[in-house]
DNA sequence: GCCGGAATCGCAACATGTTTCACTTTGGCG
DNA sequence: CGCCAAAGTGAAACATGTTGCGATTCCGGC
């Protein structure tokens, strides 16, 4: 009656655990494959099950809802993104530069699979899945605090990072909802970063290099 | 085949137009009534139809989807909110004060009917209804620019207002999604406003009055 | 190697948003 | 007044997320 992910059954490494991990992966991959072309609507639970060679009930044993499925996929994606960014850190000299760089690269990465991102963001916007949603937000915030400066982030850093994360998400929602064009996401993030970090003036024409 | 709201049929004021307006209103009210207790899920299209004394098909003639129905209700609510705020403007002396006041009052107003707001925000987060979504965002942004200072908003004002609107929405999503508690919305907005308008320092303990 | 229980399967049923369609009502207009 | 196209009705059908359940398979401990 418990989710298989809840650890306490057979120790990890056992055959059961392995086959379960494999199933879970197949389901996630199937969802991603379907999302790739067609976004949220194309991820139909029956198709996910079929594509993953698994019974529909099994999908629901691993993921209690479609939104949760997509959100857990989102956690993985954002985590991978965070890892890539950490592996090749931004080169900017000021915190603002580094933040903008990291957010731009992250957004570009998301936009490389627009339908997948659309599916995930839509799940995020509607979800009644507080815990996973929080996990996603936290990772996004972490991406930002991670490039601010050495040492632990100050309370102000945290506030700035949280604000930027919120702008990031709103922008993504605007983009996948068709309200704004994709480029707008990055523009919004640059603008917000500048405003928050009190860089230069914003007067229609951005000034620096 | 056209939405009745599309004006070009009989001139406004005619009996037809009046009965249509009445129907539309009944549908919106029914949706609000249902949302009031039970939020998004309690707004079931069949129930909306019944409660509005209208056929299901008619609901869909006026509103092409459940989300659109809720979003148009949201437009009305936010417009009403904007009007109330304009009728009794904030009294703060600095723009930041006025913005925080306006956003706090607005949020408080939304939180007075949590389920209704939850329904609307959820529709917003998931919607594939670019035009209405944009309308909602624009009104929210207008609420902010409206209290910044006399005269037309500068480009910088617009950027600040947009950013705050994005923070507002993200916070609302966090609240209705159960990620954050209600008070967090206002806190986020105060924080963001201070950061954006470079008021005081943020160091854990807010300083001023 | 065998057993018991958990995990999976297959499939049907249910809930609800959305569409369709044939029929009826209604309001504007000649 | 009487006609008719548009609007509305009622009910069924469809699409898809979600749940339930009996039959089957698989794993780990004995």
Short mmCIF file of N, CA and C in Angstrom, two decimals, chain B residues 58-124:
data_model
loop_
_atom_site.label_atom_id
_atom_site.label_comp_id
_atom_site.label_asym_id
_atom_site.label_seq_id
_atom_site.Cartn_x
_atom_site.Cartn_y
_atom_site.Cartn_z
N UNK B 58 -24.87 25.48 -23.45
CA UNK B 58 -24.90 26.94 -23.37
C UNK B 58 -23.69 27.47 -22.59
N UNK B 59 -23.36 26.78 -21.53
CA UNK B 59 -22.17 27.18 -20.79
C UNK B 59 -20.99 27.23 -21.73
N UNK B 60 -20.89 26.20 -22.56
CA UNK B 60 -19.74 26.13 -23.47
C UNK B 60 -19.85 27.13 -24.61
N UNK B 61 -21.04 27.60 -24.86
CA UNK B 61 -21.18 28.63 -25.89
C UNK B 61 -20.61 29.95 -25.37
N UNK B 62 -20.77 30.16 -24.10
CA UNK B 62 -20.29 31.41 -23.51
C UNK B 62 -18.83 31.33 -23.10
N UNK B 63 -18.43 30.16 -22.64
CA UNK B 63 -17.05 29.99 -22.18
C UNK B 63 -16.51 28.69 -22.77
N UNK B 64 -15.48 28.82 -23.57
CA UNK B 64 -15.05 27.65 -24.34
C UNK B 64 -14.40 26.56 -23.49
N UNK B 65 -14.08 26.85 -22.26
CA UNK B 65 -13.52 25.82 -21.40
C UNK B 65 -13.71 26.21 -19.95
N UNK B 66 -13.55 25.27 -19.09
CA UNK B 66 -13.67 25.52 -17.66
C UNK B 66 -12.65 26.57 -17.22
N UNK B 67 -11.47 26.43 -17.74
CA UNK B 67 -10.44 27.39 -17.34
C UNK B 67 -10.79 28.80 -17.79
N UNK B 68 -11.32 28.89 -18.99
CA UNK B 68 -11.69 30.20 -19.48
C UNK B 68 -12.78 30.79 -18.59
N UNK B 69 -13.73 29.97 -18.24
CA UNK B 69 -14.79 30.43 -17.35
C UNK B 69 -14.21 31.03 -16.07
N UNK B 70 -13.31 30.29 -15.46
CA UNK B 70 -12.73 30.77 -14.22
C UNK B 70 -11.85 31.99 -14.45
N UNK B 71 -11.17 32.02 -15.58
CA UNK B 71 -10.31 33.17 -15.84
C UNK B 71 -11.13 34.42 -16.10
N UNK B 72 -12.25 34.26 -16.77
CA UNK B 72 -13.06 35.47 -16.99
C UNK B 72 -13.65 35.95 -15.67
N UNK B 73 -13.96 35.01 -14.81
CA UNK B 73 -14.39 35.41 -13.47
C UNK B 73 -13.24 36.15 -12.77
N UNK B 74 -12.05 35.67 -13.01
CA UNK B 74 -10.88 36.29 -12.38
C UNK B 74 -10.68 37.71 -12.89
N UNK B 75 -10.88 37.89 -14.17
CA UNK B 75 -10.77 39.24 -14.72
C UNK B 75 -11.72 40.18 -13.98
N UNK B 76 -12.95 39.73 -13.83
CA UNK B 76 -13.92 40.57 -13.12
C UNK B 76 -13.47 40.87 -11.71
N UNK B 77 -13.02 39.83 -11.04
CA UNK B 77 -12.63 40.02 -9.65
C UNK B 77 -11.46 40.98 -9.52
N UNK B 78 -10.48 40.81 -10.38
CA UNK B 78 -9.31 41.69 -10.29
C UNK B 78 -9.68 43.11 -10.70
N UNK B 79 -10.58 43.21 -11.66
CA UNK B 79 -11.01 44.56 -12.05
C UNK B 79 -11.73 45.23 -10.89
N UNK B 80 -12.59 44.48 -10.24
CA UNK B 80 -13.30 45.04 -9.09
C UNK B 80 -12.31 45.45 -8.02
N UNK B 81 -11.33 44.61 -7.83
CA UNK B 81 -10.30 44.91 -6.84
C UNK B 81 -9.58 46.20 -7.20
N UNK B 82 -9.20 46.31 -8.45
CA UNK B 82 -8.50 47.52 -8.90
C UNK B 82 -9.38 48.75 -8.67
N UNK B 83 -10.65 48.59 -8.95
CA UNK B 83 -11.56 49.73 -8.76
C UNK B 83 -11.63 50.12 -7.29
N UNK B 84 -11.74 49.15 -6.43
CA UNK B 84 -11.81 49.46 -4.98
C UNK B 84 -10.53 50.15 -4.53
N UNK B 85 -9.43 49.67 -5.03
CA UNK B 85 -8.16 50.26 -4.62
C UNK B 85 -8.06 51.69 -5.12
N UNK B 86 -8.61 51.90 -6.29
CA UNK B 86 -8.53 53.24 -6.85
C UNK B 86 -9.47 54.18 -6.10
N UNK B 87 -10.59 53.61 -5.68
CA UNK B 87 -11.56 54.43 -4.95
C UNK B 87 -11.00 54.89 -3.61
N UNK B 88 -10.26 54.01 -2.99
CA UNK B 88 -9.63 54.38 -1.71
C UNK B 88 -8.14 54.12 -1.84
N UNK B 89 -7.43 55.11 -2.35
CA UNK B 89 -6.01 54.92 -2.68
C UNK B 89 -5.18 54.73 -1.42
N UNK B 90 -4.03 54.14 -1.58
CA UNK B 90 -3.13 53.93 -0.44
C UNK B 90 -2.63 55.27 0.07
N UNK B 91 -2.26 55.30 1.33
CA UNK B 91 -1.89 56.57 1.95
C UNK B 91 -0.40 56.71 2.17
N UNK B 92 0.35 55.66 1.88
CA UNK B 92 1.80 55.70 2.12
C UNK B 92 2.47 56.89 1.45
N UNK B 93 3.59 57.31 2.00
CA UNK B 93 4.25 58.49 1.46
C UNK B 93 5.25 58.15 0.36
N UNK B 94 5.89 57.02 0.47
CA UNK B 94 6.81 56.63 -0.60
C UNK B 94 6.11 55.66 -1.54
N UNK B 95 6.60 55.61 -2.77
CA UNK B 95 6.04 54.64 -3.72
C UNK B 95 6.08 53.23 -3.14
N UNK B 96 7.19 52.89 -2.52
CA UNK B 96 7.30 51.54 -1.97
C UNK B 96 6.20 51.28 -0.96
N UNK B 97 5.96 52.24 -0.10
CA UNK B 97 4.90 52.08 0.89
C UNK B 97 3.56 51.86 0.22
N UNK B 98 3.31 52.69 -0.77
CA UNK B 98 2.01 52.58 -1.44
C UNK B 98 1.87 51.25 -2.16
N UNK B 99 2.94 50.82 -2.77
CA UNK B 99 2.87 49.54 -3.47
C UNK B 99 2.61 48.41 -2.49
N UNK B 100 3.36 48.41 -1.42
CA UNK B 100 3.15 47.34 -0.44
C UNK B 100 1.73 47.39 0.09
N UNK B 101 1.24 48.59 0.32
CA UNK B 101 -0.11 48.71 0.86
C UNK B 101 -1.13 48.14 -0.12
N UNK B 102 -0.96 48.53 -1.36
CA UNK B 102 -1.92 48.09 -2.37
C UNK B 102 -1.86 46.56 -2.57
N UNK B 103 -0.65 46.05 -2.57
CA UNK B 103 -0.52 44.60 -2.76
C UNK B 103 -1.04 43.84 -1.55
N UNK B 104 -0.82 44.39 -0.39
CA UNK B 104 -1.31 43.72 0.83
C UNK B 104 -2.82 43.71 0.85
N UNK B 105 -3.40 44.87 0.56
CA UNK B 105 -4.85 44.93 0.56
C UNK B 105 -5.43 44.01 -0.50
N UNK B 106 -4.82 44.03 -1.66
CA UNK B 106 -5.29 43.15 -2.73
C UNK B 106 -5.21 41.69 -2.32
N UNK B 107 -4.09 41.32 -1.77
CA UNK B 107 -3.92 39.93 -1.36
C UNK B 107 -4.90 39.56 -0.25
N UNK B 108 -5.07 40.46 0.69
CA UNK B 108 -6.02 40.20 1.77
C UNK B 108 -7.40 39.96 1.19
N UNK B 109 -7.74 40.80 0.23
CA UNK B 109 -9.05 40.66 -0.40
C UNK B 109 -9.19 39.28 -1.05
N UNK B 110 -8.16 38.87 -1.75
CA UNK B 110 -8.21 37.55 -2.39
C UNK B 110 -8.30 36.43 -1.36
N UNK B 111 -7.64 36.65 -0.26
CA UNK B 111 -7.61 35.58 0.74
C UNK B 111 -8.90 35.48 1.54
N UNK B 112 -9.76 36.47 1.33
CA UNK B 112 -11.03 36.43 2.03
C UNK B 112 -11.93 35.32 1.46
N UNK B 113 -11.69 34.94 0.25
CA UNK B 113 -12.42 33.81 -0.35
C UNK B 113 -11.40 32.82 -0.89
N UNK B 114 -10.76 32.13 0.02
CA UNK B 114 -9.60 31.31 -0.37
C UNK B 114 -9.92 30.32 -1.48
N UNK B 115 -11.06 29.67 -1.36
CA UNK B 115 -11.37 28.64 -2.34
C UNK B 115 -11.59 29.22 -3.73
N UNK B 116 -12.26 30.36 -3.75
CA UNK B 116 -12.48 31.00 -5.04
C UNK B 116 -11.15 31.39 -5.66
N UNK B 117 -10.33 32.01 -4.87
CA UNK B 117 -9.02 32.40 -5.39
C UNK B 117 -8.24 31.17 -5.84
N UNK B 118 -8.30 30.13 -5.04
CA UNK B 118 -7.58 28.91 -5.40
C UNK B 118 -8.04 28.42 -6.77
N UNK B 119 -9.34 28.42 -6.97
CA UNK B 119 -9.87 27.95 -8.26
C UNK B 119 -9.33 28.81 -9.40
N UNK B 120 -9.37 30.11 -9.19
CA UNK B 120 -8.93 31.02 -10.25
C UNK B 120 -7.44 30.89 -10.52
N UNK B 121 -6.67 30.87 -9.47
CA UNK B 121 -5.22 30.81 -9.64
C UNK B 121 -4.82 29.50 -10.30
N UNK B 122 -5.52 28.46 -9.92
CA UNK B 122 -5.19 27.18 -10.54
C UNK B 122 -5.50 27.22 -12.03
N UNK B 123 -6.63 27.82 -12.36
CA UNK B 123 -6.97 27.96 -13.78
C UNK B 123 -5.88 28.77 -14.48
N UNK B 124 -5.43 29.79 -13.81
CA UNK B 124 -4.39 30.65 -14.38
C UNK B 124 -3.11 29.86 -14.64
#
